[in-house]
Structures are given as C-alpha cells and as structure tokens.
Amino acid sequence: MARVGASFACQSCGAVHSKWSGRCEACGGWNTIVEEGAPPLSGQSRRRARGRPFALEDLKSADGDPPRRVLGIDEFDRVCGGGLVPGSAILIGGDPGVGKSTLVLQALASYAKSGGRAVYISGEEAMAQVRLRAARMELGDAPVALGAATCIEDIFTTLDDGPVPGIVAIDSIQTIWTSALEAAPGTIAQVRTASLDLVRYAKSTGAAIMLVGHVTKDGQIAGPKAVEHLVDAVLYFEGERGHHFRLLRAVKNRFGATDEIGVFEMTGQGLAQVANPSALFLGDRSSLSPGTAVFAGIEGTRPLLMEMQALVAASGYGTPRRAVVGWDTGRLAMILAVLDARGGVGMSGHDVYLNVAGGLRIGEPAADLAAAAALLSSFHGCALPKDSVFFGEISLSGDIRPASQSELRLKEAAKLGFTRAVVPAGTKAQGAGIALEPVRDIAGLLALVAGERPAAPRVAMGGAR
Ligand code: TYD
Ligand code: MG
C-alpha cells in the first residue's frame, strides 16, 4: 500500500505526485517536485463532523450595492471596477522590479490620506527600506500603518489587536508562511495556505486584502497562478523593459470588467497616472514613413489608439523571417495568407516584421485592418495618410468585418485630431466628427493604400468639416 502522509507537488505547475522524481511528468520541469505534508484524507475515510447551522438569505441585499473603498488613484480604481469591495481579496501579479510595491504603497497612502485605515505588511523589505521609498515619493506623512512580518500567525494576531483595517496589503505573498506547515516559504503549499487564510480573514472581517505576487519563470517559488482561483480579482502589472510606462490589467474580476487597463508612468517620484494614453502610445507623428498605421482599439471600456509598424523587406535567405512584437504570430501569418490569396500580394519572398509601438500587446481581431494596411504600405513603399485611423477584422474570404464599439473608437480618434477613419463597410457613427472611408474587402484596402480612390464613396458624418 502506498505510504500515507506524504505528497509531492510540482512547484511549477502544481501537479501532485505520489512519489518524488527529478522531472515532473505533467509539465516536464526538472527539479521542481517538492515533498509537501499529508494529502487530504479521501471522502471515505473522513467522518463528517457536526457543524453549526448558518442563516440562508435572499439574493437581494438589504443595504443595496456594496460600498467600494475608493483608493483615490483613478487608473487603479477603474481597473478594480470602481474601488475595492469590502471583504474581497485582489492579487497584483507582475515581474520582479516592475513596480508592484511602489503601486501598492501609493494606493495605500492615497487611501489612508482620505481617512481610511491602511495596513502595509512588508515581507520583503525592511521597514527602513519602505520608509525610504515613501520619503522618495513624498508620501512619508501618509498615515499608513507599516509592519515587516512574514509569519501569518503573527500578522493575524497583530491585525486582531487594532481596529479592523479598510485595506491590508501583503507584499509579497511568496514570503508569507504558516507554522502549521513544514514546507518552505514560497512553496505552493505555503503560498496557498497563507492566501486562503488571508481570504478567509477578509471575508470574516470585511477588510479588503491586496496580495502582491511575483511572476516567476524558473518555478523555484510558486507564482501568482497558484492563488488566482482563491481571490476575487487578479490584476497584472506589466511593463516592457526600456519603457517607462506600466499597464495595470485586470484578467479576472468578480466585481468589474476584465480587459480593463490602467496606464502609469514610472518617474523619479513613483508612478504617475497617464490620463491620455493614446497620446502617449502614438508618440510624435509629425513625419510619417511607409509601414505605420494607427489602430483605433478598445482596451476594456476605454478606447486606445495604437501605432502598428510593419517592415517588409526582400529576404536574403531561403526561409523568410517573420517577427512580431505585441501581436499574435498566427494572426500575422493569416493576414499574409489572405493578402496573397485574395489580394494577389505575395510576400513569401520577403522578411516581415510587425511591431506595436510603445510595448503594448494587442489581442483584438479588429487590429487586422491596421496590420494589413501597415504591411501593404511598407510593401508598396507609400506612406498612409497621417490623419487616418484603421479598424476592422479581416476574414479568410478577404472581407472586412465590422468591429464592436465603433462609435467609441471614432470619437477617440476625432479627439486626437484624426479626420479620416478606414472602417468596415456598414460602420455607422452618428456625430463622431470624423470622415468614414468604408472598405468592403482586401481589394478595397489595396486600392486605398496604393493611392487610388476607393470604390466606395466617402461618407461624411455629422460634425465633420
Ligand atoms: P518596485 O516597486 O520595488 O518593484 P516590485 O515590487 O514589482 O519588485 O519597483 C522597483 C523599480 O522601480 C526599481 O527598478 C526602481 C523603480 N522606481 C523608480 O523608478 N522611481 C521610484 O520613485 C521608485 C520608488 C521606484
Ligand atoms: Mg516589491
């Protein structure tokens, strides 16, 4: 019979094995399996203990919508769905050094300044380091309660001593451990148990919990993935190396929309909010070279203009190169195939590079038209009009399909001074203040990019001129 009392979990993927081995069968990771305490008893051998009854209530709450704890940082609040919900737990994941601690400290300071009780538990940095950071950001006078601790029992005892905090931040969850487990801090078992205890604390007291989690690549410590299912919202804080701006992205939110992004810029005094991200991502557009097209996109509930850059150059090698930054490689292959099959533009002898300026990542299919326009523009060596934006999905048949929320996209483009929009045929936008240039299919786009007038007439919308 198998030995009861030990289980072995892969620290990379979380798979549980009955015996130790050097390589995880599930994910193929080497040296990732660690022994972790007793497995939970199976249903048969566990006797059901008598519990206490609890009251079942109506779905409709007696006191209306739960009030939100507003942090006072608009970009952060919006990504959370309008502030933190009492009793909820959110996870803020991101690469080490991206600025998670900075963001959390700023959010807590802002919340504390507006009169809430904010507690910051640092498991990574000493008090002096946190104070130094706060002083650098000129937040030294914010009434944040600061503590340096890693043992979960100590943290709960301390929290139980004072009044219930409005927000508790734990930086980071990977440093927290419970004495109830023998596993080392940072292992999946410790991270999960500590998170579960914190979530339980939040639910029972009404405090909102912010957990900071490092994304790890080598699997030596458990990543935020291990606790995503336990928390109410998962936000990822991302930024490209070499770029100053950072994106806070909601990937799960029980109390708000996902795909919402908040844009920040890392400055010498901490993170600054970027109120008009489109202007930031477009950069200087005074001169235009072939191969750039502006995509009018939507990120969450907000329109965002992004520049797509393409370079199509004759290939020196037998196998041409395709390199994509910020977009899907498969999607590029599809667009190239459609351009070839439906438009007669073969780029099989050319290297193709596609880049989304500013380090953004586009996931929307509506970016197809802008990508195709950028590719054709580079291929033909003719720059696209400086005052045009593009959006629309390209189907395999070569047709341009309508995109959602076109009005929002057009309004944002008009706001930033664009006067023309190349859009799928049938797009309507009352009063967007921008001239529409509908294209029906790849042939229409080709005609437009190559400089001829498009077959379809230009439709001026209300407010244009
Ligand atoms: P940090 O919040 O410590 O990152 P994380 O908690 O995600 O590991 O941020 C560290 C980086 O931010 C560091 O490289 C320095 C930079 N930074 C600034 O540029 N300006 C500032 O005001 C602060 C506090 C940090
Ligand atoms: Mg940190």
Short mmCIF file of C-alpha atoms and ligand atoms in Angstrom, two decimals:
data_model
loop_
_atom_site.label_atom_id
_atom_site.label_comp_id
_atom_site.label_asym_id
_atom_site.label_seq_id
_atom_site.Cartn_x
_atom_site.Cartn_y
_atom_site.Cartn_z
CA MET A 1 0.00 0.00 0.00
CA ALA A 2 1.23 3.50 -0.77
CA ARG A 3 2.66 5.41 2.15
CA VAL A 4 0.08 7.78 3.57
CA GLY A 5 1.41 11.05 4.93
CA ALA A 6 3.39 12.50 2.07
CA SER A 7 2.54 14.04 -1.26
CA PHE A 8 4.83 15.59 -3.79
CA ALA A 9 3.77 18.70 -5.66
CA CYS A 10 5.40 20.28 -8.67
CA GLN A 11 6.23 23.90 -7.81
CA SER A 12 5.88 24.89 -11.42
CA CYS A 13 2.51 23.50 -12.47
CA GLY A 14 1.02 22.32 -9.18
CA ALA A 15 0.58 18.67 -10.23
CA VAL A 16 0.55 16.31 -7.26
CA HIS A 17 2.52 13.06 -7.49
CA SER A 18 2.63 10.09 -5.17
CA LYS A 19 6.42 9.84 -5.26
CA TRP A 20 9.35 12.11 -5.83
CA SER A 21 11.07 12.23 -9.18
CA GLY A 22 13.55 14.54 -10.81
CA ARG A 23 11.22 15.54 -13.61
CA CYS A 24 7.55 16.46 -13.43
CA GLU A 25 5.55 14.22 -15.74
CA ALA A 26 2.86 16.86 -16.11
CA CYS A 27 4.85 19.90 -17.20
CA GLY A 28 8.27 18.46 -17.98
CA GLY A 29 10.01 20.75 -15.48
CA TRP A 30 13.24 19.49 -13.92
CA ASN A 31 13.84 19.51 -10.18
CA THR A 32 10.51 21.15 -9.45
CA ILE A 33 8.95 18.44 -7.26
CA VAL A 34 8.94 19.06 -3.53
CA GLU A 35 7.52 16.97 -0.68
CA GLU A 36 4.56 18.65 0.96
CA GLY A 37 2.86 17.26 4.11
CA ALA A 38 -0.03 14.82 4.18
CA PRO A 39 -2.54 14.69 1.35
CA PRO A 40 -6.11 15.49 2.38
CA LEU A 41 -7.99 12.43 3.57
CA SER A 42 -10.24 10.89 0.97
CA GLY A 43 -14.01 11.23 1.36
CA GLN A 44 -14.46 7.68 2.57
CA SER A 45 -12.07 7.77 5.46
CA ARG A 46 -13.25 11.16 6.73
CA ARG A 47 -16.17 11.18 9.14
CA ARG A 48 -18.50 14.13 8.67
CA ALA A 49 -18.40 16.22 11.81
CA ARG A 50 -21.48 18.06 13.03
CA GLY A 51 -21.25 21.73 12.04
CA ARG A 52 -23.10 24.83 13.11
CA PRO A 53 -26.10 25.93 11.05
CA PHE A 54 -25.95 29.29 9.32
CA ALA A 55 -28.67 31.56 8.00
CA LEU A 56 -29.58 31.46 4.31
CA GLU A 57 -30.53 34.85 2.95
CA ASP A 58 -32.11 36.48 -0.11
CA LEU A 59 -30.06 37.21 -3.20
CA LYS A 60 -31.05 40.84 -2.94
CA SER A 61 -29.00 42.64 -0.36
CA ALA A 62 -30.84 44.67 2.23
CA ASP A 63 -28.49 47.62 2.00
CA GLY A 64 -28.14 47.93 -1.79
CA ASP A 65 -24.83 47.80 -3.61
CA PRO A 66 -21.77 47.10 -1.51
CA PRO A 67 -19.92 50.35 -1.00
CA ARG A 68 -16.50 50.47 -2.57
CA ARG A 69 -13.30 51.55 -0.90
CA VAL A 70 -12.05 54.14 -3.32
CA LEU A 71 -8.27 54.40 -3.42
CA GLY A 72 -8.18 57.84 -4.98
CA ILE A 73 -5.96 56.73 -7.85
CA ASP A 74 -8.32 56.82 -10.82
CA GLU A 75 -6.41 54.40 -13.04
CA PHE A 76 -6.25 51.83 -10.23
CA ASP A 77 -9.86 52.33 -9.12
CA ARG A 78 -11.18 51.90 -12.64
CA VAL A 79 -9.30 48.64 -13.18
CA CYS A 80 -10.79 47.32 -9.91
CA GLY A 81 -14.26 48.25 -11.14
CA GLY A 82 -14.60 51.44 -9.11
CA GLY A 83 -12.61 50.72 -5.96
CA LEU A 84 -12.09 47.74 -3.68
CA VAL A 85 -15.07 45.79 -2.41
CA PRO A 86 -15.08 45.25 1.37
CA GLY A 87 -14.24 41.67 2.25
CA SER A 88 -12.64 40.99 -1.13
CA ALA A 89 -9.13 39.92 -1.99
CA ILE A 90 -7.22 41.08 -5.02
CA LEU A 91 -3.96 39.78 -6.36
CA ILE A 92 -1.45 42.05 -8.04
CA GLY A 93 0.98 39.98 -10.05
CA GLY A 94 3.98 41.06 -12.06
CA ASP A 95 7.65 40.57 -12.80
CA PRO A 96 10.10 41.47 -10.04
CA GLY A 97 11.06 45.12 -10.31
CA VAL A 98 8.10 46.21 -12.41
CA GLY A 99 6.83 48.47 -9.64
CA LYS A 100 4.25 46.48 -7.66
CA SER A 101 5.46 47.62 -4.25
CA THR A 102 5.54 51.21 -5.46
CA LEU A 103 1.99 51.00 -6.78
CA VAL A 104 0.62 49.35 -3.64
CA LEU A 105 2.33 51.84 -1.35
CA GLN A 106 0.97 54.76 -3.35
CA ALA A 107 -2.53 53.28 -3.33
CA LEU A 108 -2.42 52.72 0.43
CA ALA A 109 -1.05 56.19 1.08
CA SER A 110 -3.81 57.74 -1.01
CA TYR A 111 -6.47 55.67 0.77
CA ALA A 112 -5.04 56.48 4.21
CA LYS A 113 -4.90 60.19 3.42
CA SER A 114 -8.61 60.15 2.65
CA GLY A 115 -9.30 58.81 6.14
CA GLY A 116 -9.26 55.01 5.73
CA ARG A 117 -7.14 52.65 7.81
CA ALA A 118 -4.48 51.11 5.59
CA VAL A 119 -2.01 48.47 6.74
CA TYR A 120 1.08 47.58 4.73
CA ILE A 121 2.82 44.35 5.68
CA SER A 122 6.18 44.06 4.01
CA GLY A 123 7.65 40.60 3.90
CA GLU A 124 10.43 41.51 1.54
CA GLU A 125 11.76 44.88 2.52
CA ALA A 126 12.79 46.09 5.95
CA MET A 127 10.87 48.99 7.50
CA ALA A 128 13.73 51.38 6.72
CA GLN A 129 13.62 50.48 3.04
CA VAL A 130 9.87 51.03 2.82
CA ARG A 131 10.25 54.35 4.64
CA LEU A 132 12.99 55.39 2.25
CA ARG A 133 10.76 54.62 -0.70
CA ALA A 134 7.86 56.51 0.85
CA ALA A 135 10.09 59.51 1.50
CA ARG A 136 11.28 59.44 -2.10
CA MET A 137 7.69 59.57 -3.29
CA GLU A 138 6.90 62.30 -0.76
CA LEU A 139 4.38 60.06 0.99
CA GLY A 140 6.21 59.98 4.34
CA ASP A 141 3.38 61.80 6.11
CA ALA A 142 0.59 59.45 4.93
CA PRO A 143 -0.94 57.64 7.93
CA VAL A 144 -0.23 54.12 6.66
CA ALA A 145 0.34 51.50 9.37
CA LEU A 146 3.55 49.74 8.41
CA GLY A 147 4.86 46.40 9.57
CA ALA A 148 7.53 43.95 8.50
CA ALA A 149 6.47 40.34 9.07
CA THR A 150 6.32 37.03 7.28
CA CYS A 151 4.60 34.66 9.71
CA ILE A 152 0.86 34.58 9.06
CA GLU A 153 0.00 33.88 12.70
CA ASP A 154 1.94 37.00 13.77
CA ILE A 155 0.15 39.03 11.13
CA PHE A 156 -3.32 37.93 12.26
CA THR A 157 -2.53 38.48 15.93
CA THR A 158 -1.32 41.99 15.12
CA LEU A 159 -4.34 42.78 12.93
CA ASP A 160 -6.76 41.44 15.55
CA ASP A 161 -5.26 43.78 18.13
CA GLY A 162 -6.25 47.04 16.48
CA PRO A 163 -9.37 48.26 14.68
CA VAL A 164 -10.29 46.36 11.50
CA PRO A 165 -8.33 47.91 8.63
CA GLY A 166 -10.06 49.08 5.45
CA ILE A 167 -7.27 47.69 3.31
CA VAL A 168 -4.41 45.33 4.15
CA ALA A 169 -1.60 44.87 1.64
CA ILE A 170 0.70 41.85 1.85
CA ASP A 171 3.93 42.32 -0.09
CA SER A 172 4.59 39.65 -1.19
CA ILE A 173 2.51 36.52 -0.70
CA GLN A 174 5.54 34.40 -1.58
CA THR A 175 7.35 35.45 1.59
CA ILE A 176 4.46 34.58 3.93
CA TRP A 177 4.46 31.26 5.75
CA THR A 178 2.40 29.47 8.34
CA SER A 179 3.92 27.46 11.17
CA ALA A 180 1.22 24.85 10.59
CA LEU A 181 3.07 23.58 7.51
CA GLU A 182 6.57 22.21 7.26
CA ALA A 183 7.09 23.23 3.66
CA ALA A 184 9.47 26.12 2.98
CA PRO A 185 8.09 29.64 2.42
CA GLY A 186 7.36 30.25 -1.24
CA THR A 187 6.29 26.68 -1.98
CA ILE A 188 2.85 26.13 -3.44
CA ALA A 189 1.53 24.67 -0.18
CA GLN A 190 2.66 27.68 1.87
CA VAL A 191 1.50 30.28 -0.64
CA ARG A 192 -1.90 28.63 -1.00
CA THR A 193 -2.46 28.16 2.71
CA ALA A 194 -1.41 31.72 3.55
CA SER A 195 -3.60 33.13 0.76
CA LEU A 196 -6.56 31.05 1.84
CA ASP A 197 -6.19 32.26 5.44
CA LEU A 198 -5.98 35.87 4.27
CA VAL A 199 -9.04 35.49 2.03
CA ARG A 200 -10.90 34.00 4.99
CA TYR A 201 -9.78 36.91 7.17
CA ALA A 202 -11.08 39.36 4.56
CA LYS A 203 -14.46 37.63 4.34
CA SER A 204 -14.92 37.45 8.09
CA THR A 205 -13.81 41.00 8.95
CA GLY A 206 -14.75 42.98 5.84
CA ALA A 207 -11.21 44.22 5.28
CA ALA A 208 -10.08 44.32 1.66
CA ILE A 209 -6.87 42.39 1.04
CA MET A 210 -4.26 43.20 -1.60
CA LEU A 211 -1.82 40.40 -2.27
CA VAL A 212 1.33 41.10 -4.23
CA GLY A 213 2.73 38.13 -6.16
CA HIS A 214 5.85 37.77 -8.24
CA VAL A 215 5.61 36.08 -11.58
CA THR A 216 8.37 33.52 -11.64
CA LYS A 217 9.91 31.84 -14.60
CA ASP A 218 12.11 29.18 -13.02
CA GLY A 219 9.44 27.67 -10.79
CA GLN A 220 11.60 27.83 -7.65
CA ILE A 221 8.84 29.71 -5.87
CA ALA A 222 5.13 29.38 -6.55
CA GLY A 223 3.78 32.02 -8.91
CA PRO A 224 0.55 34.02 -8.63
CA LYS A 225 -1.19 31.37 -10.77
CA ALA A 226 -1.30 29.19 -7.67
CA VAL A 227 -3.70 31.59 -5.93
CA GLU A 228 -5.64 33.11 -8.83
CA HIS A 229 -8.67 30.93 -8.17
CA LEU A 230 -8.79 31.92 -4.49
CA VAL A 231 -9.05 35.67 -4.95
CA ASP A 232 -11.83 37.90 -6.27
CA ALA A 233 -9.75 39.88 -8.72
CA VAL A 234 -6.45 39.33 -10.46
CA LEU A 235 -4.57 42.33 -11.76
CA TYR A 236 -1.31 42.09 -13.64
CA PHE A 237 1.15 44.93 -13.59
CA GLU A 238 3.21 44.87 -16.74
CA GLY A 239 5.82 46.94 -18.47
CA GLU A 240 8.34 46.47 -21.22
CA ARG A 241 11.97 46.75 -20.34
CA GLY A 242 13.29 50.08 -21.55
CA HIS A 243 9.87 51.72 -21.44
CA HIS A 244 8.73 53.95 -18.63
CA PHE A 245 5.07 53.21 -18.72
CA ARG A 246 3.33 50.41 -16.91
CA LEU A 247 -0.02 48.79 -17.53
CA LEU A 248 -2.29 47.52 -14.80
CA ARG A 249 -4.51 44.93 -16.43
CA ALA A 250 -7.49 43.11 -14.92
CA VAL A 251 -7.53 39.47 -16.02
CA LYS A 252 -10.18 38.34 -13.55
CA ASN A 253 -12.62 40.49 -11.66
CA ARG A 254 -15.69 39.29 -9.81
CA PHE A 255 -16.82 42.88 -9.29
CA GLY A 256 -15.98 44.59 -12.56
CA ALA A 257 -14.94 44.24 -16.17
CA THR A 258 -11.84 42.36 -17.24
CA ASP A 259 -9.60 43.64 -20.04
CA GLU A 260 -9.68 46.98 -18.28
CA ILE A 261 -6.31 48.69 -18.21
CA GLY A 262 -4.80 51.45 -16.16
CA VAL A 263 -1.79 53.28 -17.52
CA PHE A 264 1.02 54.61 -15.35
CA GLU A 265 4.42 56.10 -15.98
CA MET A 266 7.38 55.32 -13.70
CA THR A 267 9.02 58.57 -12.71
CA GLY A 268 11.65 59.55 -10.19
CA GLN A 269 8.85 60.15 -7.64
CA GLY A 270 6.97 56.91 -8.10
CA LEU A 271 4.17 56.13 -10.52
CA ALA A 272 2.28 58.89 -12.28
CA GLN A 273 -1.11 58.31 -13.87
CA VAL A 274 -1.39 58.73 -17.61
CA ALA A 275 -4.76 60.32 -18.27
CA ASN A 276 -4.47 60.30 -22.06
CA PRO A 277 -2.70 57.07 -23.02
CA SER A 278 -3.48 57.35 -26.74
CA ALA A 279 -1.28 60.43 -27.00
CA LEU A 280 1.49 58.56 -25.16
CA PHE A 281 1.40 55.49 -27.38
CA LEU A 282 1.17 57.42 -30.61
CA GLY A 283 4.24 59.48 -29.85
CA ASP A 284 5.41 62.09 -32.32
CA ARG A 285 3.56 61.78 -35.59
CA SER A 286 4.83 64.85 -37.37
CA SER A 287 6.58 62.80 -40.05
CA LEU A 288 5.27 59.54 -41.42
CA SER A 289 7.20 56.80 -43.13
CA PRO A 290 5.73 53.86 -45.04
CA GLY A 291 4.67 50.97 -42.86
CA THR A 292 2.88 52.68 -39.99
CA ALA A 293 -0.86 52.60 -39.44
CA VAL A 294 -2.84 53.82 -36.45
CA PHE A 295 -5.24 51.30 -34.98
CA ALA A 296 -8.26 52.61 -33.09
CA GLY A 297 -8.61 49.90 -30.47
CA ILE A 298 -10.55 49.24 -27.29
CA GLU A 299 -8.91 48.14 -24.07
CA GLY A 300 -11.57 47.19 -21.56
CA THR A 301 -14.07 50.00 -21.56
CA ARG A 302 -11.65 52.56 -22.91
CA PRO A 303 -10.66 53.39 -26.49
CA LEU A 304 -6.94 53.45 -27.13
CA LEU A 305 -5.10 54.46 -30.28
CA MET A 306 -2.01 52.42 -31.06
CA GLU A 307 0.53 52.55 -33.81
CA MET A 308 1.25 49.37 -35.77
CA GLN A 309 4.55 49.34 -37.59
CA ALA A 310 5.46 46.94 -40.38
CA LEU A 311 8.62 46.38 -42.32
CA VAL A 312 8.53 44.23 -45.43
CA ALA A 313 11.97 43.75 -46.94
CA ALA A 314 13.32 41.42 -49.61
CA SER A 315 14.68 38.33 -47.89
CA GLY A 316 18.32 37.36 -48.19
CA TYR A 317 17.66 33.81 -47.05
CA GLY A 318 15.72 30.85 -48.35
CA THR A 319 13.29 30.94 -45.45
CA PRO A 320 11.99 34.47 -44.92
CA ARG A 321 11.78 35.77 -41.37
CA ARG A 322 8.56 36.68 -39.62
CA ALA A 323 8.95 38.52 -36.33
CA VAL A 324 6.12 40.01 -34.32
CA VAL A 325 6.22 42.12 -31.18
CA GLY A 326 2.94 42.91 -29.43
CA TRP A 327 0.67 40.89 -31.69
CA ASP A 328 -0.13 37.28 -32.44
CA THR A 329 2.24 35.47 -34.81
CA GLY A 330 -0.53 33.22 -36.07
CA ARG A 331 -2.66 36.23 -36.85
CA LEU A 332 0.15 37.75 -38.95
CA ALA A 333 0.50 34.51 -40.90
CA MET A 334 -3.24 34.59 -41.55
CA ILE A 335 -3.21 38.18 -42.78
CA LEU A 336 -0.26 37.43 -45.08
CA ALA A 337 -2.09 34.41 -46.47
CA VAL A 338 -5.28 36.42 -47.08
CA LEU A 339 -3.33 39.25 -48.74
CA ASP A 340 -1.73 36.69 -51.01
CA ALA A 341 -4.82 34.62 -51.82
CA ARG A 342 -7.44 37.39 -52.01
CA GLY A 343 -5.38 40.43 -52.93
CA GLY A 344 -2.67 38.88 -55.04
CA VAL A 345 0.06 40.45 -52.91
CA GLY A 346 2.64 37.74 -52.27
CA MET A 347 5.18 38.44 -49.54
CA SER A 348 6.61 34.93 -49.44
CA GLY A 349 9.98 36.17 -50.67
CA HIS A 350 10.14 38.92 -48.08
CA ASP A 351 11.07 39.20 -44.43
CA VAL A 352 8.14 40.61 -42.48
CA TYR A 353 8.45 42.43 -39.15
CA LEU A 354 5.46 43.75 -37.26
CA ASN A 355 5.67 45.81 -34.10
CA VAL A 356 3.15 47.53 -31.87
CA ALA A 357 4.79 50.78 -30.84
CA GLY A 358 5.34 51.54 -27.20
CA GLY A 359 5.46 47.93 -26.00
CA LEU A 360 1.71 47.35 -25.99
CA ARG A 361 0.07 44.00 -26.73
CA ILE A 362 -3.00 43.87 -28.93
CA GLY A 363 -5.42 40.99 -28.58
CA GLU A 364 -8.33 42.35 -30.60
CA PRO A 365 -9.13 40.90 -34.03
CA ALA A 366 -10.19 44.41 -35.07
CA ALA A 367 -6.48 45.22 -35.43
CA ASP A 368 -6.35 43.14 -38.64
CA LEU A 369 -7.14 46.04 -40.94
CA ALA A 370 -4.48 48.31 -39.42
CA ALA A 371 -1.92 45.49 -39.62
CA ALA A 372 -2.79 44.76 -43.25
CA ALA A 373 -2.62 48.47 -44.10
CA ALA A 374 0.80 48.78 -42.45
CA LEU A 375 2.07 45.71 -44.31
CA LEU A 376 0.79 46.93 -47.67
CA SER A 377 2.12 50.41 -47.04
CA SER A 378 5.61 49.08 -46.34
CA PHE A 379 5.43 46.62 -49.23
CA HIS A 380 4.45 49.33 -51.72
CA GLY A 381 6.69 51.95 -50.13
CA CYS A 382 3.91 54.52 -49.87
CA ALA A 383 3.08 56.16 -46.56
CA LEU A 384 -0.51 56.09 -45.34
CA PRO A 385 -2.27 59.41 -44.79
CA LYS A 386 -1.19 60.88 -41.47
CA ASP A 387 -4.74 61.77 -40.45
CA SER A 388 -6.26 58.26 -40.77
CA VAL A 389 -7.08 55.54 -38.28
CA PHE A 390 -7.96 51.94 -39.11
CA PHE A 391 -10.02 49.20 -37.55
CA GLY A 392 -11.83 46.09 -38.77
CA GLU A 393 -11.46 42.35 -38.73
CA ILE A 394 -10.30 40.53 -41.85
CA SER A 395 -11.97 37.22 -42.59
CA LEU A 396 -10.36 34.37 -44.51
CA SER A 397 -12.52 35.22 -47.50
CA GLY A 398 -10.86 38.63 -47.67
CA ASP A 399 -13.93 40.52 -46.47
CA ILE A 400 -13.58 43.22 -43.86
CA ARG A 401 -15.93 42.51 -40.98
CA PRO A 402 -17.41 45.08 -38.64
CA ALA A 403 -15.90 45.69 -35.24
CA SER A 404 -17.72 46.40 -31.99
CA GLN A 405 -17.94 49.80 -30.32
CA SER A 406 -17.01 51.68 -33.49
CA GLU A 407 -18.50 54.90 -32.17
CA LEU A 408 -16.20 54.91 -29.16
CA ARG A 409 -13.17 54.28 -31.37
CA LEU A 410 -14.10 57.04 -33.79
CA LYS A 411 -14.74 59.56 -31.04
CA GLU A 412 -11.30 58.91 -29.54
CA ALA A 413 -9.67 59.29 -32.97
CA ALA A 414 -11.52 62.57 -33.58
CA LYS A 415 -10.50 63.79 -30.13
CA LEU A 416 -6.85 63.26 -31.00
CA GLY A 417 -7.10 65.17 -34.25
CA PHE A 418 -7.64 62.39 -36.78
CA THR A 419 -10.00 63.34 -39.58
CA ARG A 420 -10.46 60.09 -41.52
CA ALA A 421 -11.19 56.53 -40.49
CA VAL A 422 -10.83 53.49 -42.70
CA VAL A 423 -13.55 51.19 -41.43
CA PRO A 424 -15.52 48.09 -42.44
CA ALA A 425 -18.38 48.85 -44.83
CA GLY A 426 -21.59 49.39 -42.93
CA THR A 427 -19.98 51.05 -39.94
CA LYS A 428 -22.20 53.75 -38.52
CA ALA A 429 -21.13 56.51 -36.25
CA GLN A 430 -23.51 59.33 -35.68
CA GLY A 431 -21.84 62.54 -34.72
CA ALA A 432 -18.37 61.11 -34.25
CA GLY A 433 -16.94 64.09 -36.10
CA ILE A 434 -14.76 62.09 -38.46
CA ALA A 435 -14.99 61.18 -42.16
CA LEU A 436 -15.53 57.49 -42.79
CA GLU A 437 -13.81 55.61 -45.57
CA PRO A 438 -15.56 52.25 -45.77
CA VAL A 439 -13.73 49.27 -47.25
CA ARG A 440 -15.56 46.12 -48.19
CA ASP A 441 -12.70 43.72 -48.83
CA ILE A 442 -8.96 43.34 -49.35
CA ALA A 443 -9.27 44.74 -52.90
CA GLY A 444 -10.78 47.91 -51.47
CA LEU A 445 -7.93 48.24 -48.98
CA LEU A 446 -5.36 47.67 -51.73
CA ALA A 447 -6.90 50.42 -53.84
CA LEU A 448 -6.82 52.74 -50.87
CA VAL A 449 -3.23 52.06 -49.88
CA ALA A 450 -1.87 52.12 -53.44
CA GLY A 451 -3.18 55.66 -53.72
CA GLU A 452 -6.23 55.21 -55.93
CA ARG A 453 -9.62 56.38 -54.82
CA PRO A 454 -11.62 53.62 -53.19
CA ALA A 455 -14.62 52.20 -54.99
CA ALA A 456 -16.99 53.15 -52.21
CA PRO A 457 -17.85 56.82 -51.76
CA ARG A 458 -16.67 58.75 -48.76
CA VAL A 459 -19.38 59.36 -46.24
CA ALA A 460 -19.09 62.48 -44.15
CA MET A 461 -20.60 62.12 -40.74
CA GLY A 462 -22.28 64.78 -38.69
CA GLY A 463 -19.91 67.25 -37.15
CA ALA A 464 -17.10 66.66 -39.66
CA ARG A 465 -15.78 69.65 -41.66
P1 TYD B 1 9.31 48.00 -7.03
O1 TYD B 1 8.02 48.64 -6.66
O2 TYD B 1 10.26 47.71 -5.93
O3 TYD B 1 9.06 46.70 -7.87
P2 TYD B 1 8.43 45.29 -7.43
O4 TYD B 1 7.81 45.46 -6.09
O5 TYD B 1 7.46 44.98 -8.51
O6 TYD B 1 9.55 44.32 -7.41
O7 TYD B 1 9.94 48.97 -8.12
C1 TYD B 1 11.27 48.87 -8.39
C2 TYD B 1 11.66 49.70 -9.57
O8 TYD B 1 11.01 50.94 -9.68
C3 TYD B 1 13.09 49.99 -9.44
O9 TYD B 1 13.74 49.49 -10.59
C4 TYD B 1 13.21 51.46 -9.33
C5 TYD B 1 11.94 51.97 -9.87
N1 TYD B 1 11.47 53.18 -9.19
C6 TYD B 1 11.51 54.39 -9.85
O10 TYD B 1 11.94 54.47 -10.99
N2 TYD B 1 11.03 55.51 -9.22
C7 TYD B 1 10.54 55.48 -7.95
O11 TYD B 1 10.12 56.51 -7.43
C8 TYD B 1 10.52 54.22 -7.28
C9 TYD B 1 10.00 54.12 -5.89
C10 TYD B 1 10.99 53.11 -7.93
MG MG B 2 8.40 44.63 -4.29
#
